[in-house]
Amino acid sequence: MSATFPTGTILGYPRIGRRRELKKAVEAFWAGKISVEELEATAASLRAATRERLASLGLGRTDSSIPEAFSYYDQVLDAAVTVGAVPTRFERLVKADGTVDLAGYFTIARGEGADTPAEMTKWFDSNYHYLVPEIGPETNLHFASDRLVREVAEATVSGFRTRPVIVGPVTFLLLSKASEGAPEGYLPLDRLDDLLPVYAELIAALTAAGAEWVQLDEPALVSESIDVPRDVVLAATKRAYDLLGAVPARPSIFVAAPYGSLDDALPVLLATPVEAIGLDLVKGDLPSGVSTDKVLVGGVIDGHNIWRGDLAAAFSSLESLRGLTPNVAVTSSTSLFHTPHDVDDEPLLGDQLKSWLAFADQKVAQIATLAKGLTEGRAAIQAELDAATAALDDRHRAAGVRDGAVRSRAAGLTDADFSRGEYSARLAAQDAALGLPFLPTTTIGSFPQTGDIRKQRAALVSGSISEEQYKQAMREEIKRVVDLQEEIGLDVLVHGEPERNDMVQYFAENLDGFAVTQNGWVQSYGSRCTRPSILWGDVSRPAPITVEWSTYTQSLTQKPVKGMLTGPVTILAWSFVRDDQPLRDTANQVALALRDEIEDLESAGIGIIQVDEPALRELLPLKKKDHDDYLDWSVGSFRLATAGVLDATQIHTHLCYSEFGVVIDAINRLDADVTSIEAARSKMEVVPDIKSSGFGRGIGPGVYDIHSPRVPSVAEVSELIDIALGSIPERQVWVNPDCGLKTRGYDETVESLTNILTATRAARAAHPVPAARG
C-alpha cells in the first residue's frame, strides 16, 4: 500500500545557503584551502539547516513533505554520476568500484588540462544552467553513486523522513547529447531500456534507507522544444513508469512536471502505476476531461518569481482540482531554488515593497497556509487570503507602479522607431569610420573582478571612501585593462566594467522602477550566484549611466572602444519582473531607457555600442504556440533600443548559453551589425546553423570557454577559427571569447587572450584578406 502524500510540499529549496556558504566552501576546495572532509561537513550542515528551517515554516518532519534535493554543483550532473554516465574522456576518474569521487565530479564540470568540461546550457526557460550528459552506445550505465541514498539515511538518523529528488529517466535522456563516438543519428533516448534498471535499483535502495516517497522530475514532458518526436517521448514515458511502478518494495512515486502544462503526457502518466503527479498551474492550465484517484499536486505557488501573488485565486485553483480527483495536494510550480531565501532578510527593501513579495521562505509558509485550507476549509485561512489580496491591491495603487510620462511615450511609438537603414549602407559607413582588420578581435566586455575591486566597492558602500576616491580607483583599473589590451593586440577594446557589480543589477541601480537586494542570491550555475533585481514599476532613465566611463576609456586609446549595455530582454530575464502587465510592455519601457543611453554614447563619440542579449533564447516559451509572440516582442525591444543610431555607429550584441539554431532567424532579425555567440565548449556546433540560415552580418563564434579555468592552447583556438572560416564568409568572422571574463583570474585571462591573438594572426597569414569585411 502506498504512503499518504503530504497535503503541502515544495519541489525543492535554495541549496547554496543563506550566505552562499556552499559557494564559498566549494571554491575553497577548488583552491586547495579546505579538505574534501571539510567540504562535506559544510554540505551536511547546510542540509541539516534546510530541514530544520522547512520544518519551522510548516512542513512536516516525518511525512515526506521536505524534499532531499541538495547538489554540490548541478542536479543533472548528479543524475549522470549516479547512473555512471561519465564522458569517455573522463573515464580515468572512475574508480575500481565504478564510482566517481567529489574531486572527479568537479573535474567533469570544470574540465582539466586538454579535457574540456561537460557542455553547459539553459535549464528550460529559467536562468539556471545545467551540464549536458553525454550518452553513447559505449556508456556504461550502472548504479554508480549512492550519495542520494546516504543523504536520505542522514536525514532519517536526525529524525526526518524526507523525499529524495532526482531528475527523471526520460528527462535525463532527452537532455543528454550523443557522445562523440556515437554513430550518426544516435539518440540518447535509445538507452532507456538500459537506464531503467539503474533507476529501479536506485529507488529500491532509497526504500531501504527509509524513503516512503521519491520525486522524479520530468520537466522535459512539458516542453515542445525537445528535438525528439512527441509520440516517441510519450511512448518512452509510458515504458519508464510502467517499469518503475512495477519495482517491488519501492517507495511511492511522485512525478513532478514543472515549467508548463503536461498536456498529452498527463493521460499517459495517469495510466501508469505512479501514485502522484505534480502539475504546474502557474505557467500551465488546469487539466480538463480528467478523472482519477491519483494524487494531483497543484503547483499554484510561483517558484520562478518573487511576488506574493493572489493567494485566494491559488486556493480556488486547488478547489477546482478537486473536481478531477479527491486526492489534492499543494506545492510550488517549480523548485524554489530559483528564488532567494527570505524577504525578511532584506534591509535594503522598503516595508511596502516587501509586503508585495514572497521569497522561498514566504512561499513555503504560503503552501502551509493553503494545505491547511485543503484540510480544514477556506474559512480556516480566510484571514491569510484577505491579507494577500490587500497587499495585491496596495501594489496596484502604489506610486511608481504606473508612470504617465513613460506610458505616453510608449504609446506614441511607430514602426519607424524599430528600424535602421539598410545593412549595406551601414557596413560601408562603418568600414570607413572604424578601419578594422580582417578577423577583428575583441572581448565580450568584462575583465576579471579582482579582490581589490570588490574591496573598493565595499568601501564605497560602507562610506570609508568617498565617491571620487572610488571613481579614481576604477579609472586606474580601466587604464590597466586598456594597457593590457593594447599590449596583447586586441583590435576593439572594452573598459572592463570594474564599476559594475553585475551586468543587470548595475543598470537596475540606475533606472527608475527597480529595486535591488542585499542577500537575494540565487544559483546560476555551479558556484556562480547572482542577485536578480526586482522590476516593480514603470521604467525610465533619470540620467546617463555609462557615458562617463566609456568616454574616459576612449580618451586612453586610439583604437575603438565599445560602449557596453545590457539589452532589454536580458534585463527582464535576469530580474524578477512585475507580473501585472504583458512582458512586451515592460520590455519596451526598458528599451526606451536604453535607447536614450545609446544616443548619449553616440553623441559622446563612441562608435561601437554593444547591447548584450545572452538571455534571448532562455525566455523562449516551451510551447510552440507562444513562440511567435515572444520572438516578435523580444526582437522588437532590441530594435527599439538600437534603431536610433547613425549608419556609421556599429551595433554589437552578444548571446550565450543556448541552442542558437532554435532562434537563429530571430537573431538575424535583431539586425545587429555584429553578433558574438558562445560556441567554444560545444566546438562550434552552432556554425552549421549560421551557414544554413544565410546569416549575412558580422558574427563572432566564441573561441575561449570562459566558464572553465582551462587555458585554450593556440592549436585549440586555431582549430575553432578554421571551423568558423570553413562555413562562414571570411569577411563576416570576428574572433572573441564566449562570454565576459568577470569570473576568471588575470593570469589565465592574459594567457588565453594571448593565445587567441597568436592564433588569429596565424589565420590572417593563412587566408587572403577579403575584399570587404562585415
PDB file of C-alpha atoms in Angstrom, residues 229-377:
ATOM      1  CA  PRO A 229       9.159  13.238 -31.914  1.00  0.00           C
ATOM      2  CA  ARG A 230       6.378  13.642 -29.369  1.00  0.00           C
ATOM      3  CA  ASP A 231       4.997  10.148 -29.885  1.00  0.00           C
ATOM      4  CA  VAL A 232       8.446   8.732 -29.100  1.00  0.00           C
ATOM      5  CA  VAL A 233       8.614  10.814 -25.902  1.00  0.00           C
ATOM      6  CA  LEU A 234       5.174   9.660 -24.779  1.00  0.00           C
ATOM      7  CA  ALA A 235       5.965   6.020 -25.505  1.00  0.00           C
ATOM      8  CA  ALA A 236       9.190   6.324 -23.515  1.00  0.00           C
ATOM      9  CA  THR A 237       7.267   7.893 -20.625  1.00  0.00           C
ATOM     10  CA  LYS A 238       4.784   5.019 -20.522  1.00  0.00           C
ATOM     11  CA  ARG A 239       7.537   2.401 -20.702  1.00  0.00           C
ATOM     12  CA  ALA A 240       9.581   4.127 -17.990  1.00  0.00           C
ATOM     13  CA  TYR A 241       6.834   4.491 -15.427  1.00  0.00           C
ATOM     14  CA  ASP A 242       5.205   1.150 -16.131  1.00  0.00           C
ATOM     15  CA  LEU A 243       8.558  -0.465 -15.347  1.00  0.00           C
ATOM     16  CA  LEU A 244       9.434   1.699 -12.324  1.00  0.00           C
ATOM     17  CA  GLY A 245       5.908   1.291 -10.991  1.00  0.00           C
ATOM     18  CA  ALA A 246       6.403  -2.474 -11.023  1.00  0.00           C
ATOM     19  CA  VAL A 247       9.576  -2.407  -8.893  1.00  0.00           C
ATOM     20  CA  PRO A 248       8.911  -4.483  -5.737  1.00  0.00           C
ATOM     21  CA  ALA A 249       9.389  -2.852  -2.320  1.00  0.00           C
ATOM     22  CA  ARG A 250       9.683   0.568  -3.867  1.00  0.00           C
ATOM     23  CA  PRO A 251       8.767   3.991  -2.482  1.00  0.00           C
ATOM     24  CA  SER A 252       5.650   5.671  -3.814  1.00  0.00           C
ATOM     25  CA  ILE A 253       6.485   7.659  -6.946  1.00  0.00           C
ATOM     26  CA  PHE A 254       5.772  11.369  -7.349  1.00  0.00           C
ATOM     27  CA  VAL A 255       6.399  12.602 -10.908  1.00  0.00           C
ATOM     28  CA  ALA A 256       6.860  16.384 -10.951  1.00  0.00           C
ATOM     29  CA  ALA A 257       6.454  18.301 -14.209  1.00  0.00           C
ATOM     30  CA  PRO A 258       7.370  21.961 -13.708  1.00  0.00           C
ATOM     31  CA  TYR A 259       7.590  24.848 -16.231  1.00  0.00           C
ATOM     32  CA  GLY A 260       4.339  24.254 -18.115  1.00  0.00           C
ATOM     33  CA  SER A 261       1.357  22.031 -18.897  1.00  0.00           C
ATOM     34  CA  LEU A 262       1.760  18.287 -19.303  1.00  0.00           C
ATOM     35  CA  ASP A 263      -0.937  18.288 -21.993  1.00  0.00           C
ATOM     36  CA  ASP A 264      -0.920  14.902 -23.758  1.00  0.00           C
ATOM     37  CA  ALA A 265       1.628  13.490 -21.307  1.00  0.00           C
ATOM     38  CA  LEU A 266      -0.854  13.682 -18.424  1.00  0.00           C
ATOM     39  CA  PRO A 267      -3.124  10.824 -19.559  1.00  0.00           C
ATOM     40  CA  VAL A 268      -0.018   8.761 -20.255  1.00  0.00           C
ATOM     41  CA  LEU A 269       1.198   9.226 -16.663  1.00  0.00           C
ATOM     42  CA  LEU A 270      -2.287   8.661 -15.289  1.00  0.00           C
ATOM     43  CA  ALA A 271      -2.306   5.257 -16.975  1.00  0.00           C
ATOM     44  CA  THR A 272       0.919   4.177 -15.214  1.00  0.00           C
ATOM     45  CA  PRO A 273       1.271   2.924 -11.621  1.00  0.00           C
ATOM     46  CA  VAL A 274       2.762   6.188 -10.255  1.00  0.00           C
ATOM     47  CA  GLU A 275       0.940   7.463  -7.191  1.00  0.00           C
ATOM     48  CA  ALA A 276       1.216  11.267  -7.541  1.00  0.00           C
ATOM     49  CA  ILE A 277       1.669  13.770 -10.374  1.00  0.00           C
ATOM     50  CA  GLY A 278       2.777  17.377  -9.979  1.00  0.00           C
ATOM     51  CA  LEU A 279       1.120  19.992 -12.204  1.00  0.00           C
ATOM     52  CA  ASP A 280       2.486  23.483 -12.836  1.00  0.00           C
ATOM     53  CA  LEU A 281      -0.675  25.581 -12.561  1.00  0.00           C
ATOM     54  CA  VAL A 282       1.216  28.902 -12.763  1.00  0.00           C
ATOM     55  CA  LYS A 283       2.510  28.507 -16.311  1.00  0.00           C
ATOM     56  CA  GLY A 284       0.216  25.627 -17.182  1.00  0.00           C
ATOM     57  CA  ASP A 285      -3.532  25.269 -17.370  1.00  0.00           C
ATOM     58  CA  LEU A 286      -5.893  23.286 -15.187  1.00  0.00           C
ATOM     59  CA  PRO A 287      -6.458  19.951 -16.954  1.00  0.00           C
ATOM     60  CA  SER A 288      -9.885  19.099 -18.296  1.00  0.00           C
ATOM     61  CA  GLY A 289     -11.596  15.806 -19.015  1.00  0.00           C
ATOM     62  CA  VAL A 290      -9.637  14.011 -16.285  1.00  0.00           C
ATOM     63  CA  SER A 291     -10.977  11.761 -13.568  1.00  0.00           C
ATOM     64  CA  THR A 292      -8.587   9.858 -11.337  1.00  0.00           C
ATOM     65  CA  ASP A 293      -7.962   8.736  -7.788  1.00  0.00           C
ATOM     66  CA  LYS A 294      -4.235   9.507  -8.022  1.00  0.00           C
ATOM     67  CA  VAL A 295      -2.843  12.424  -6.039  1.00  0.00           C
ATOM     68  CA  LEU A 296      -2.737  15.548  -8.183  1.00  0.00           C
ATOM     69  CA  VAL A 297      -0.306  18.037  -6.684  1.00  0.00           C
ATOM     70  CA  GLY A 298      -1.215  21.561  -7.728  1.00  0.00           C
ATOM     71  CA  GLY A 299       1.753  23.842  -8.284  1.00  0.00           C
ATOM     72  CA  VAL A 300      -0.116  27.075  -7.574  1.00  0.00           C
ATOM     73  CA  ILE A 301       2.680  28.998  -5.791  1.00  0.00           C
ATOM     74  CA  ASP A 302       5.072  30.507  -8.326  1.00  0.00           C
ATOM     75  CA  GLY A 303       8.533  29.033  -7.804  1.00  0.00           C
ATOM     76  CA  HIS A 304      10.016  31.115 -10.594  1.00  0.00           C
ATOM     77  CA  ASN A 305       9.235  34.640  -9.359  1.00  0.00           C
ATOM     78  CA  ILE A 306       9.080  36.513  -6.055  1.00  0.00           C
ATOM     79  CA  TRP A 307       5.640  38.137  -5.968  1.00  0.00           C
ATOM     80  CA  ARG A 308       3.276  37.396  -3.105  1.00  0.00           C
ATOM     81  CA  GLY A 309       0.549  36.919  -5.668  1.00  0.00           C
ATOM     82  CA  ASP A 310      -3.142  36.193  -5.431  1.00  0.00           C
ATOM     83  CA  LEU A 311      -3.443  33.565  -2.720  1.00  0.00           C
ATOM     84  CA  ALA A 312      -7.229  33.438  -2.969  1.00  0.00           C
ATOM     85  CA  ALA A 313      -7.032  32.613  -6.689  1.00  0.00           C
ATOM     86  CA  ALA A 314      -4.417  29.949  -5.927  1.00  0.00           C
ATOM     87  CA  PHE A 315      -6.739  28.293  -3.442  1.00  0.00           C
ATOM     88  CA  SER A 316      -9.572  28.441  -5.941  1.00  0.00           C
ATOM     89  CA  SER A 317      -7.393  26.530  -8.421  1.00  0.00           C
ATOM     90  CA  LEU A 318      -6.862  23.828  -5.826  1.00  0.00           C
ATOM     91  CA  GLU A 319     -10.600  23.642  -5.211  1.00  0.00           C
ATOM     92  CA  SER A 320     -11.119  23.212  -8.966  1.00  0.00           C
ATOM     93  CA  LEU A 321      -8.521  20.448  -8.977  1.00  0.00           C
ATOM     94  CA  ARG A 322     -10.740  18.582  -6.534  1.00  0.00           C
ATOM     95  CA  GLY A 323     -13.192  18.224  -9.393  1.00  0.00           C
ATOM     96  CA  LEU A 324     -10.674  15.872 -11.033  1.00  0.00           C
ATOM     97  CA  THR A 325      -9.593  13.818  -8.026  1.00  0.00           C
ATOM     98  CA  PRO A 326     -10.455  13.564  -4.347  1.00  0.00           C
ATOM     99  CA  ASN A 327      -6.738  13.488  -3.586  1.00  0.00           C
ATOM    100  CA  VAL A 328      -5.312  17.008  -3.947  1.00  0.00           C
ATOM    101  CA  ALA A 329      -2.110  18.468  -2.500  1.00  0.00           C
ATOM    102  CA  VAL A 330      -0.400  21.824  -2.941  1.00  0.00           C
ATOM    103  CA  THR A 331       3.162  22.614  -3.966  1.00  0.00           C
ATOM    104  CA  SER A 332       5.311  25.182  -5.725  1.00  0.00           C
ATOM    105  CA  SER A 333       5.135  25.376  -9.515  1.00  0.00           C
ATOM    106  CA  THR A 334       8.888  24.727  -9.725  1.00  0.00           C
ATOM    107  CA  SER A 335      11.688  24.157  -7.279  1.00  0.00           C
ATOM    108  CA  LEU A 336      12.206  27.226  -5.098  1.00  0.00           C
ATOM    109  CA  PHE A 337      15.923  27.232  -5.917  1.00  0.00           C
ATOM    110  CA  HIS A 338      15.071  29.897  -8.500  1.00  0.00           C
ATOM    111  CA  THR A 339      14.237  32.289  -5.632  1.00  0.00           C
ATOM    112  CA  PRO A 340      16.252  33.833  -2.775  1.00  0.00           C
ATOM    113  CA  HIS A 341      15.863  32.566   0.769  1.00  0.00           C
ATOM    114  CA  ASP A 342      13.978  35.149   2.809  1.00  0.00           C
ATOM    115  CA  VAL A 343      12.461  38.576   2.111  1.00  0.00           C
ATOM    116  CA  ASP A 344      12.699  39.397   5.827  1.00  0.00           C
ATOM    117  CA  ASP A 345      16.489  39.232   5.404  1.00  0.00           C
ATOM    118  CA  GLU A 346      16.498  42.262   3.066  1.00  0.00           C
ATOM    119  CA  PRO A 347      17.379  45.535   4.827  1.00  0.00           C
ATOM    120  CA  LEU A 348      17.622  47.465   1.540  1.00  0.00           C
ATOM    121  CA  LEU A 349      13.962  46.960   0.650  1.00  0.00           C
ATOM    122  CA  GLY A 350      11.226  49.201   1.973  1.00  0.00           C
ATOM    123  CA  ASP A 351       8.393  47.755   4.027  1.00  0.00           C
ATOM    124  CA  GLN A 352       5.781  48.447   1.357  1.00  0.00           C
ATOM    125  CA  LEU A 353       7.718  46.639  -1.365  1.00  0.00           C
ATOM    126  CA  LYS A 354       8.496  43.743   0.992  1.00  0.00           C
ATOM    127  CA  SER A 355       4.773  43.354   1.697  1.00  0.00           C
ATOM    128  CA  TRP A 356       4.268  42.573  -2.016  1.00  0.00           C
ATOM    129  CA  LEU A 357       6.972  39.882  -2.122  1.00  0.00           C
ATOM    130  CA  ALA A 358       7.432  36.232  -1.222  1.00  0.00           C
ATOM    131  CA  PHE A 359      10.892  34.653  -1.348  1.00  0.00           C
ATOM    132  CA  ALA A 360      11.422  30.921  -0.738  1.00  0.00           C
ATOM    133  CA  ASP A 361      10.623  31.001   2.980  1.00  0.00           C
ATOM    134  CA  GLN A 362       7.461  33.033   2.451  1.00  0.00           C
ATOM    135  CA  LYS A 363       6.371  30.670  -0.316  1.00  0.00           C
ATOM    136  CA  VAL A 364       6.791  27.684   1.993  1.00  0.00           C
ATOM    137  CA  ALA A 365       4.561  29.482   4.506  1.00  0.00           C
ATOM    138  CA  GLN A 366       2.003  30.180   1.764  1.00  0.00           C
ATOM    139  CA  ILE A 367       1.969  26.482   0.873  1.00  0.00           C
ATOM    140  CA  ALA A 368       1.475  25.574   4.533  1.00  0.00           C
ATOM    141  CA  THR A 369      -1.474  28.001   4.615  1.00  0.00           C
ATOM    142  CA  LEU A 370      -3.068  26.500   1.506  1.00  0.00           C
ATOM    143  CA  ALA A 371      -2.504  22.982   2.833  1.00  0.00           C
ATOM    144  CA  LYS A 372      -4.382  23.988   5.980  1.00  0.00           C
ATOM    145  CA  GLY A 373      -7.197  25.257   3.755  1.00  0.00           C
ATOM    146  CA  LEU A 374      -7.343  21.929   1.925  1.00  0.00           C
ATOM    147  CA  THR A 375      -7.622  20.113   5.223  1.00  0.00           C
ATOM    148  CA  GLU A 376      -9.866  22.466   7.208  1.00  0.00           C
ATOM    149  CA  GLY A 377     -11.665  24.512   4.529  1.00  0.00           C
TER     150      GLY A 377
END
